[in-house]
XYZ file of C-alpha atoms in Angstrom:
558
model
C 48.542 -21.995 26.955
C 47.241 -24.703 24.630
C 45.799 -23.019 21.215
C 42.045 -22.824 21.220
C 40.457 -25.545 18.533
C 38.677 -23.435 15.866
C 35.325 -25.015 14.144
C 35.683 -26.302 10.751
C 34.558 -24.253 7.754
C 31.014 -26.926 8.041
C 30.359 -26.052 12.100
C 30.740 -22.684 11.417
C 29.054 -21.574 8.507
C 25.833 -22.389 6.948
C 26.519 -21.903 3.211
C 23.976 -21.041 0.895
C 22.954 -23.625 -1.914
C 24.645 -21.369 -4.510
C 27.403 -20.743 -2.327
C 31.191 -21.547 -4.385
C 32.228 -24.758 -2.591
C 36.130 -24.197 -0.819
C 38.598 -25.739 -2.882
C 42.344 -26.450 -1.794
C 43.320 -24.344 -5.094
C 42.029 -21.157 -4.456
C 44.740 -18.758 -4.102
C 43.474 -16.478 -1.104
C 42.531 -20.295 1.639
C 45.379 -20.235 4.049
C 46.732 -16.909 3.732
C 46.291 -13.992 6.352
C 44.978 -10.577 5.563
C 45.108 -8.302 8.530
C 44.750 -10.656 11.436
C 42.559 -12.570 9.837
C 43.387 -15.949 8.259
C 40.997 -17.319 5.373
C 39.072 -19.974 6.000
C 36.736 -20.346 3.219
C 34.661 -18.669 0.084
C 31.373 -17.615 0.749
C 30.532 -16.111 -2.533
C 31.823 -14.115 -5.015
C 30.118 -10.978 -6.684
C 30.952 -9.092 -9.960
C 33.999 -6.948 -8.323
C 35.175 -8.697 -5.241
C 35.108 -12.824 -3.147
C 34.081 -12.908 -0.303
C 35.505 -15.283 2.193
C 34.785 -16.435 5.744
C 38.001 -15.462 8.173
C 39.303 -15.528 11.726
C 40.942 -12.883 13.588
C 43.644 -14.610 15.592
C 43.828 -11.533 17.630
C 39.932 -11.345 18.893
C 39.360 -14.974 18.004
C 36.168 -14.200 16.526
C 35.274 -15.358 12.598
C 35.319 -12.540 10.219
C 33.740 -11.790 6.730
C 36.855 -10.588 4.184
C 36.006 -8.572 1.283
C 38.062 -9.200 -1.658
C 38.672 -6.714 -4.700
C 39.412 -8.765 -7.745
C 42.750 -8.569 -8.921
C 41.636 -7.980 -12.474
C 40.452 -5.243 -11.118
C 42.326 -2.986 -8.752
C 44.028 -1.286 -11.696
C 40.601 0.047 -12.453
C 40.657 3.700 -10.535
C 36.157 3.445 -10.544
C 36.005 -0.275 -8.887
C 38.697 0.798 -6.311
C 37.245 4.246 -5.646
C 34.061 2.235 -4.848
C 35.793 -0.126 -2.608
C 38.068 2.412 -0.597
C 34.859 4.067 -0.453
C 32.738 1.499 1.534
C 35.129 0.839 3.480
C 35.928 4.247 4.994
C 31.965 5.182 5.188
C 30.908 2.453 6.513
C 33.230 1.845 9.119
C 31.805 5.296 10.053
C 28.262 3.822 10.821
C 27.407 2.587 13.919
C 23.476 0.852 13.676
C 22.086 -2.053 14.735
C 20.852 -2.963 11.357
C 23.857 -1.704 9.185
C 26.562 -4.813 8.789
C 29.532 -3.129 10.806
C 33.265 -2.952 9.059
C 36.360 -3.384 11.478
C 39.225 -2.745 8.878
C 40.683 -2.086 5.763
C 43.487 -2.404 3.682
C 46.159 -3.979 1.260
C 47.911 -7.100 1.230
C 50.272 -8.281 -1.156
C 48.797 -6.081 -3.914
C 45.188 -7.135 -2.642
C 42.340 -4.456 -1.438
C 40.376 -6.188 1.383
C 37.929 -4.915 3.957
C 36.882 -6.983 7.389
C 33.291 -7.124 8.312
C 31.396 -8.697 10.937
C 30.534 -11.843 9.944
C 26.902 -13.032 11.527
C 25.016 -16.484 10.559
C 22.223 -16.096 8.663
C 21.334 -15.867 4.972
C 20.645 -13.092 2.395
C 17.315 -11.670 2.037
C 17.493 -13.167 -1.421
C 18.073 -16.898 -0.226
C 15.324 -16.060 2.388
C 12.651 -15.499 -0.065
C 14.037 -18.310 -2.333
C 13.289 -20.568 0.685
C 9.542 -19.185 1.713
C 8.127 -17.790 -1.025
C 4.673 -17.038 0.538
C 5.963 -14.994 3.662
C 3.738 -13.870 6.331
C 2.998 -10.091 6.023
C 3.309 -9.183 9.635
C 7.093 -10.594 8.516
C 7.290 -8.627 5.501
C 6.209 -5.421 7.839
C 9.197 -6.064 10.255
C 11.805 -6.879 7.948
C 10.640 -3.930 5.964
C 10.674 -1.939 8.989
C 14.329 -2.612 9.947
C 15.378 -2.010 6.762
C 13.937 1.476 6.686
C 15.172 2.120 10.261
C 19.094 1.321 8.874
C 17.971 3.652 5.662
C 16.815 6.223 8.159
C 20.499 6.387 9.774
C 22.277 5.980 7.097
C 20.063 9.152 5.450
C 20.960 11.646 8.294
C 24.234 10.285 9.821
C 26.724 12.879 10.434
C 30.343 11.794 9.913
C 33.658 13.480 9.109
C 35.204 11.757 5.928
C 38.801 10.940 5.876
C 39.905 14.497 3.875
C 37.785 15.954 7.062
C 35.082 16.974 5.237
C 31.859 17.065 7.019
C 29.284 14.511 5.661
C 25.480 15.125 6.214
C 23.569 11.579 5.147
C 24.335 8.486 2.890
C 22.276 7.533 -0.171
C 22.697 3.490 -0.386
C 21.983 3.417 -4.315
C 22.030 -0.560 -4.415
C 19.274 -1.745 -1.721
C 18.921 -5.592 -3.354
C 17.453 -8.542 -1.303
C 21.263 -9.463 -1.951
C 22.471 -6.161 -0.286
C 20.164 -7.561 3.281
C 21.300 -10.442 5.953
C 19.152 -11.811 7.826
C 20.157 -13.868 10.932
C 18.692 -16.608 12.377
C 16.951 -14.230 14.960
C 15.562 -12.328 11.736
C 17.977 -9.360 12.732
C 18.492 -7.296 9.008
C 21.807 -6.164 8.537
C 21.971 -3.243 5.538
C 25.551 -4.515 3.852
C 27.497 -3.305 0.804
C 27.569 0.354 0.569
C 29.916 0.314 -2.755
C 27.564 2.296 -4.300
C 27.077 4.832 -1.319
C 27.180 8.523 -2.156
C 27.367 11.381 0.652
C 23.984 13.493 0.309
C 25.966 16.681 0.446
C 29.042 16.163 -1.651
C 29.241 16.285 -5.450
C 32.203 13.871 -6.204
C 33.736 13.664 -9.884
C 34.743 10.254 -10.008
C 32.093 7.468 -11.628
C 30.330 11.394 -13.074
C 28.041 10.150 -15.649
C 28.202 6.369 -14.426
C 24.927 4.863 -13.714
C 25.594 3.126 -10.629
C 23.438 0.197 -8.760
C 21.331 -2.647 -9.957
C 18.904 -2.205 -12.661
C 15.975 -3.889 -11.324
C 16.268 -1.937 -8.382
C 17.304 1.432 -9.406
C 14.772 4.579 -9.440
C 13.308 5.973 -12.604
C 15.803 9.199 -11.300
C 18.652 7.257 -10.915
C 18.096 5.278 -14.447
C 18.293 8.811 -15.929
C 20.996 9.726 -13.749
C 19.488 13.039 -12.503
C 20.617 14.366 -8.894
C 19.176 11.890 -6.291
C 17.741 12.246 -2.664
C 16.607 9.466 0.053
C 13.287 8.932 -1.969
C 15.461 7.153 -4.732
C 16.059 4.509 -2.148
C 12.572 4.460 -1.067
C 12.032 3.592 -4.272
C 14.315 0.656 -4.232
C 12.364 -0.325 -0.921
C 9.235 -0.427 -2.457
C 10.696 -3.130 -4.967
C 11.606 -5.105 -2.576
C 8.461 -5.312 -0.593
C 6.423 -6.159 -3.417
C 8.847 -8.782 -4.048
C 8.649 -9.989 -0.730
C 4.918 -10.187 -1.089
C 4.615 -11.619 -4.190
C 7.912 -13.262 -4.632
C 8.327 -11.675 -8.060
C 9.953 -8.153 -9.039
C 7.117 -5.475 -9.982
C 9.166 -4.729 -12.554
C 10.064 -7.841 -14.623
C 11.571 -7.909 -18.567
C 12.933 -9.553 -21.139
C 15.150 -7.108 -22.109
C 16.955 -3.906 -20.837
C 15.410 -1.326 -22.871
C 11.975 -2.808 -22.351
C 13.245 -2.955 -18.469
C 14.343 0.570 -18.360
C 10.493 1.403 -19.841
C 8.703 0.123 -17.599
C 10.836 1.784 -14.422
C 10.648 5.217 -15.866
C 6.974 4.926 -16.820
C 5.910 2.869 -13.014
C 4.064 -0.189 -15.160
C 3.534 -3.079 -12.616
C 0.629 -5.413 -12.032
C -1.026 -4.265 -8.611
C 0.104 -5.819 -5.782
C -3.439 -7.001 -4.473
C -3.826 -8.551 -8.261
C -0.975 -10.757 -7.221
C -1.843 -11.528 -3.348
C -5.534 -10.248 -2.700
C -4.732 -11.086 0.672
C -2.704 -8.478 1.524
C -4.074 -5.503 3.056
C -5.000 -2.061 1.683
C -2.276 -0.189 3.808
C 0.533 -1.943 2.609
C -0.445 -2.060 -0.901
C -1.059 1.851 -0.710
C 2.553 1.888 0.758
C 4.192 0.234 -2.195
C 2.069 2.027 -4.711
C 3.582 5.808 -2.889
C 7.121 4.144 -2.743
C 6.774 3.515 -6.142
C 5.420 6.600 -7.203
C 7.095 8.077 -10.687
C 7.201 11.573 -9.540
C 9.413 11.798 -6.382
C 6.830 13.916 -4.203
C 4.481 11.750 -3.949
C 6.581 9.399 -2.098
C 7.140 9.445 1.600
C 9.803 12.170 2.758
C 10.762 10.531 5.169
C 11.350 6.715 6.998
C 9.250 8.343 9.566
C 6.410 8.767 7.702
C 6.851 5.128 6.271
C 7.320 3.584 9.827
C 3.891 5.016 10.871
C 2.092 3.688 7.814
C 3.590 -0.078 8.885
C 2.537 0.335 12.777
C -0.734 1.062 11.595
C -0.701 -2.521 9.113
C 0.681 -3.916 11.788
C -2.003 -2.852 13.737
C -4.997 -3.965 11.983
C -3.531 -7.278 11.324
C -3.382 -8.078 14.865
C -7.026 -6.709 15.091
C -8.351 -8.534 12.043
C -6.278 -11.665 13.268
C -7.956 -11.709 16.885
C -11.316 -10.552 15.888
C -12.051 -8.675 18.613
C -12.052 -5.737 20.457
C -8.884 -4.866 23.072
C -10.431 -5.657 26.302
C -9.217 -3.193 29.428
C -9.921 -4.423 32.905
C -10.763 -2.353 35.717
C -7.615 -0.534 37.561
C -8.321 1.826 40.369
C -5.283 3.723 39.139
C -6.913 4.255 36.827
C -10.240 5.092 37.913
C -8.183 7.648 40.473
C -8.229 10.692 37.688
C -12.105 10.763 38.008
C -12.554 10.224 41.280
C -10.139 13.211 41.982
C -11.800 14.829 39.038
C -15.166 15.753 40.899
C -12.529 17.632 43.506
C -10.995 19.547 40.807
C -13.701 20.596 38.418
C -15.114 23.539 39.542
C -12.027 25.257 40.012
C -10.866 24.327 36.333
C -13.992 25.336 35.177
C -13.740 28.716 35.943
C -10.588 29.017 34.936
C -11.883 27.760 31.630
C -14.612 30.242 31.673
C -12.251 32.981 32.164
C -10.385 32.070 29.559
C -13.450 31.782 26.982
C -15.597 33.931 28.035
C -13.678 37.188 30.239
C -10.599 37.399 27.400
C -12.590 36.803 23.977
C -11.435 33.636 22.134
C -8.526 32.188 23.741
C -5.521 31.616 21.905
C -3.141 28.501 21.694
C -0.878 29.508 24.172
C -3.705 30.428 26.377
C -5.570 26.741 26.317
C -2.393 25.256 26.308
C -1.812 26.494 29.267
C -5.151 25.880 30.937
C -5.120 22.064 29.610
C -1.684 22.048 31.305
C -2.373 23.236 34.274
C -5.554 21.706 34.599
C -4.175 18.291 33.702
C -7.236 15.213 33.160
C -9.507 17.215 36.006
C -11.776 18.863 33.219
C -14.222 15.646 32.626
C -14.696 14.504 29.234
C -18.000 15.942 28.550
C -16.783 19.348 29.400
C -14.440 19.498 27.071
C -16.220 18.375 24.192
C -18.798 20.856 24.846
C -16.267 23.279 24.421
C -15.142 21.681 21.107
C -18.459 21.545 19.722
C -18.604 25.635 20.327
C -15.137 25.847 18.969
C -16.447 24.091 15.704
C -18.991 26.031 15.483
C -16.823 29.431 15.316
C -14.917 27.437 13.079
C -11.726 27.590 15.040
C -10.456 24.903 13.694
C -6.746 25.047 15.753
C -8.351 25.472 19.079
C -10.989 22.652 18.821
C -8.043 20.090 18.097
C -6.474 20.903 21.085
C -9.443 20.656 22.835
C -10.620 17.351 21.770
C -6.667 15.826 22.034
C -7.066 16.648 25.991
C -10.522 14.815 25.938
C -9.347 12.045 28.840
C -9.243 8.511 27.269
C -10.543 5.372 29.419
C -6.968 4.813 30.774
C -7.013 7.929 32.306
C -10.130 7.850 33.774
C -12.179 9.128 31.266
C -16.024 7.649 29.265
C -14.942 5.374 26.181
C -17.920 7.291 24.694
C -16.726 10.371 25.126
C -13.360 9.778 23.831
C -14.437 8.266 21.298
C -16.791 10.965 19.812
C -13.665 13.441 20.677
C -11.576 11.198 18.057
C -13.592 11.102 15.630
C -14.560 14.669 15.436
C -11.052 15.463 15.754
C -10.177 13.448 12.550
C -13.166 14.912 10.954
C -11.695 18.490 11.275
C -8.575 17.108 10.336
C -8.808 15.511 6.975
C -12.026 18.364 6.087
C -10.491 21.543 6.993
C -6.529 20.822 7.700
C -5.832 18.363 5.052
C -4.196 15.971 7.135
C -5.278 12.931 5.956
C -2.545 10.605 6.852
C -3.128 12.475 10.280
C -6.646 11.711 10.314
C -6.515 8.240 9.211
C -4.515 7.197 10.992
C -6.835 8.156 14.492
C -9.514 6.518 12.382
C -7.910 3.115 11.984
C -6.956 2.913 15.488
C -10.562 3.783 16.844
C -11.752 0.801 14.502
C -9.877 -1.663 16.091
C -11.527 -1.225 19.090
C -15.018 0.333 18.632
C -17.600 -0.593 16.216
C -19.156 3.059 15.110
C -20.436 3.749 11.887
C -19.548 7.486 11.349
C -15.756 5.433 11.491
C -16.312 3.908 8.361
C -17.866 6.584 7.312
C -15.467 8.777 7.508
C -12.817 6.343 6.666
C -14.287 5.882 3.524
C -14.341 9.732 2.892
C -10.582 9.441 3.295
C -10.272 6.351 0.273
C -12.303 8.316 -1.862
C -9.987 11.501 -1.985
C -6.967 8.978 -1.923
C -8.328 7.178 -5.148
C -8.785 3.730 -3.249
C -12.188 3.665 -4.744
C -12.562 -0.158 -4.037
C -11.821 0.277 -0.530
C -14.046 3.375 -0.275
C -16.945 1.453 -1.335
C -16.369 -1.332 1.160
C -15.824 1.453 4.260
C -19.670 3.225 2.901
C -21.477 0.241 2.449
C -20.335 -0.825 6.151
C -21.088 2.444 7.584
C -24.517 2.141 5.971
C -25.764 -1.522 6.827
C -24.982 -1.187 10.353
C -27.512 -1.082 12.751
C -25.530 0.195 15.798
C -25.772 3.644 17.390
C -23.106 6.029 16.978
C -21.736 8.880 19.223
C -22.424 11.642 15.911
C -25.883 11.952 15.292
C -26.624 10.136 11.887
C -29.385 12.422 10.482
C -31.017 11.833 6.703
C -28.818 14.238 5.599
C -25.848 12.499 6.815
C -27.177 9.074 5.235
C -27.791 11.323 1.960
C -24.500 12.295 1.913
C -23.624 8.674 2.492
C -25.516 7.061 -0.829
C -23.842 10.149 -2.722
C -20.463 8.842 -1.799
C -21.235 4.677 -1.861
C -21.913 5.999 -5.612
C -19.653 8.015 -6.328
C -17.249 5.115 -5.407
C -18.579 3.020 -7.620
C -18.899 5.154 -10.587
C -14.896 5.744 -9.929
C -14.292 2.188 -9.617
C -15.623 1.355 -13.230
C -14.576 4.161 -14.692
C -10.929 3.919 -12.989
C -10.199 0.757 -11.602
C -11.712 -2.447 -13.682
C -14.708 -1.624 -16.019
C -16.738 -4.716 -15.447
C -20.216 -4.528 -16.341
C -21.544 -5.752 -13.315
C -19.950 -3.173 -11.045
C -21.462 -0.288 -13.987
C -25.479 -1.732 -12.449
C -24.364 -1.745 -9.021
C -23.233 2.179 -9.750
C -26.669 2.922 -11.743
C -28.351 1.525 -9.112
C -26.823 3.066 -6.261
C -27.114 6.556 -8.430
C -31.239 5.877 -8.398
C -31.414 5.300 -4.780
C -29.459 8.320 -3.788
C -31.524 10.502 -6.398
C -35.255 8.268 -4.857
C -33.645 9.106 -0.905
C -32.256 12.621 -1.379
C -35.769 13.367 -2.987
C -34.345 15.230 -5.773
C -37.408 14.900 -8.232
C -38.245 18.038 -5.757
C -35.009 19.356 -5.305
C -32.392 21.207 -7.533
C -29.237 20.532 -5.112
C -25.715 20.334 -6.719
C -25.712 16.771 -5.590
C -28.762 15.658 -7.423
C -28.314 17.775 -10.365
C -24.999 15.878 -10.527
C -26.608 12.491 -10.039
C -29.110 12.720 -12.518
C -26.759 13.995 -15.557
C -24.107 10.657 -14.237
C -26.812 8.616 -14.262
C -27.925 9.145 -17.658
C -24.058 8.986 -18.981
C -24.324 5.835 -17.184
C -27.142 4.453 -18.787
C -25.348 5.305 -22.404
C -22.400 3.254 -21.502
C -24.741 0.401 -20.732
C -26.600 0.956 -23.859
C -23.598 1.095 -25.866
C -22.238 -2.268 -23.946
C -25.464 -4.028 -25.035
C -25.327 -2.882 -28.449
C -21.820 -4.017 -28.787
C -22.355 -7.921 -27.803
């Protein structure tokens, strides 16, 4: 059987610009490690080469990892080595750059990796520095998915201990591939440490990259997955802005400004970018650990929601459903079923005393979509009133929505009253905002901004806040919660409140001090408090004159 023609080094690989160009001297070109026989360098890194291979045996092209000979004498650099090899040949993810084998050849350390054509997420934003931010959401995304594996894997280790979860400790734009079908593949885990094992080798070794490490893991304290977040927030702002949040001209000053969070705000680089992925990067690089995400979960859902309102905002409009008698079926067989569901109902409110969970639960169960909308969120509205908070959720989650047969109306008012109770009385606001963001996609209520804006306001977006109030209060549609004076009252207090935050806080320009005096007077001239002793005007009038100082003061001072 003739031997199969292999590609040249140029058909086969797309080198980098700064990739080290073959020559015919380099020692490792020609020889075979494994079954693999070198083709060509690809690149060569601080401890090891890297070099393009084929496997004779699977006649498939291969990426060979290289210790440097200088270097296998040194028991850290080869601990590290030995080390990614065994762990990750361990992971199996889509996202995670498999390894194959391992092992040494005439006095040389080499792994075998998959080898995949694409570039480094370095050479990708070298090559498009202004990158779409639905992009930066996906690539972001699979990266987070590989973290999210790598966190809880379970493997046995070679000495059969039992692993529990893999810190990376080196997530670089260099550390990413991306192919040319924008697949991420998570590579070099050299710096990988098992989440459950205290090893003494490298003890007191700070290990990673600099500008990507954690203030934690600069001070080498005991690190969890949120050090890594941390290293993913870096590298979204850099793929947003296409400079490092943390940029110096010196170590020490570097090492300051990591373990103290100074970095310009993302939307003060790229004002186009929206507020959700900006707050993102702000919580992944938090300084104190809890105040990051816990978990790749929790950062996933923040990204679908982006992701989300970008496709709303990039469409402007609202999602169009057309009619299905599917789905119309529910509420025709609805008027069958009603009667019987609402006496169960009735027994369960009325004949035991308030129900429990386990008691609606099992009515909404059994009753399926037959109780109609309106039903149900009479029911809620009593439950609010007794302040049972628990039960009223549940009642207002079964609240049909217009795929299954129920009013968009009535949904809709279910939705927002059930983020209401969530973010006032359960504290849930990512839980809350979440619904809210959703709903204002595709229905134009104000009581949504509203409410959204409630939500800035105790998360400190002040700017955003404002925006969300002022909306809520120039619109001139109807809205499925009754928008009384006191409602609007509460309204101006807030549109102020934002304000006064956002010069105080966020910029201190003059102009946005008026806009907060003035929006302080029209609360105190609506809310009628030259009558009325309320804590809300007695608050407005003492801000308002503190205001008026700092204006005074301004003035005197030009």
């Amino acid at each position: 059987m003739p031997e199969k023609k292999r590609k040249t080094p140029a058909e086969s690989y797309d080198a980098p610009d700064d990739a080290a160009t073959p020559s015919v001297s380099d020692p490792f070109i020609g020889k075979t490690f494994g079954h693999c026989e070198i083709i060509e360098k690809i690149s060569e890194g601080g401890s090891a080469y890297v070099y393009r291979g084929y496997n004779v045996r699977f006649d498939l092209d291969r990426v060979i990892k290289i210790l440097k000979p200088s270097l296998t004498e040194e028991e850290d650099f080869y601990f590290r080595f030995r080390q990614e090899a065994q762990l990750t040949a361990r992971l199996d993810h889509p996202n995670i750059l498999r390894v194959f084998d391992t092992g040494e050849q005439d006095g040389y350390f080499y792994i075998e990796m998959e080898y995949i054509r694409g570039q480094t997420l370095r050479e990708y934003i070298q090559m498009n520095p202004k990158l779409n931010e639905r992009e930066i959401l996906e690539i972001t995304t699979q990266v987070a998915r590989a973290l999210d594996y790598a966190h809880n894997v379970e493997i046995t280790a070679p000495n059969n201990e039992v692993i529990h979860g893999i810190l990376h400790r080196d997530l670089k734009p260099e550390n990413v591939m991306l192919t040319q079908g924008k697949l991420v593949k998570l590579m070099d885990f050299g710096a990988a440490k098992p989440l459950n094992i205290t090893s003494n080798t490298m003890q007191g070794m700070i290990v990673g990259t600099f500008h990507y490490m954690s203030p934690e893991q600069l001070k080498g304290e005991d690190l969890d997955a949120r050090s890594d977040f941390f290293s993913l927030g870096i590298i979204m702002y850099e793929l947003c802005t296409g400079v490092k949040p943390f940029a110096a001209e010196n170590l020490t000053e570097l090492i300051d400004k990591i373990t103290t969070c100074k970095y310009a705000k993302l939307r003060s680089v790229r004002p186009t970018v929206t507020v959700l992925t900006e707050e993102l990067i702000d919580r992944l690089l938090s300084k104190k650990r809890d105040h990051r995400p816990k978990t790749t979960k929790e950062i996933e859902e923040i990204i679908q929601i982006s992701a989300q309102r970008l496709t709303a905002w990039s469409e402007g409009r609202r999602v169009r459903v057309p009619f299905s008698f599917k789905r119309a079926f529910p509420a025709i067989s609805a008027l069958f079923s009603t009667l019987a569901l609402a006496l169960s109902i009735y027994s369960a409110f009325f004949k035991s005393g308030t129900p429990t969970n386990a008691t609606l639960s099992s009515a909404m169960k059994n009753s399926g979509s037959a109780l109609s909308g309106s039903t149900l969120l009479g029911k809620g509205k009593e439950l609010e009133r007794r302040r049972l908070w628990g039960e009223a959720v549940q009642v207002y989650e079964s609240v049909p929505t217009v795929d299954e047969g129920g009013l968009a109306n009535e949904y809709l008012e279910a939705q927002i009253r059930l983020a209401y109770i969530s973010f006032t009385y359960r504290n849930q606001l990512t839980k809350a905002r979440s619904i809210l963001e959703k709903l204002r996609m595709e229905y134009s209520d104000p009581a949504i901004d509203a409410y959204l804006g409630k939500i800035y306001m105790r998360q400190s977006l002040h700017i955003e806040a404002k925006e969300r109030f002022e909306t809520a209060l120039s619109s001139t549609k109807g809205s499925v919660i009754q928008i009384t004076d006191e409602f609007k009252s509460d309204l101006l207090f807030d549109l102020a409140t934002s304000l006064d935050k956002q010069y105080i806080y966020v910029d201190k320009d003059p102009g946005v001090l008026m806009e907060a005096i003035k929006a302080w007077s029209y609360f105190i001239e609506f809310a009628g408090c030259d009558s009325k002793k309320s804590k809300n005007c007695i608050y407005a009038k003492k801000r308002i004159e503190e205001l008026h100082k700092i204006d005074e003061q301004l003035n005197r001072g030009k």
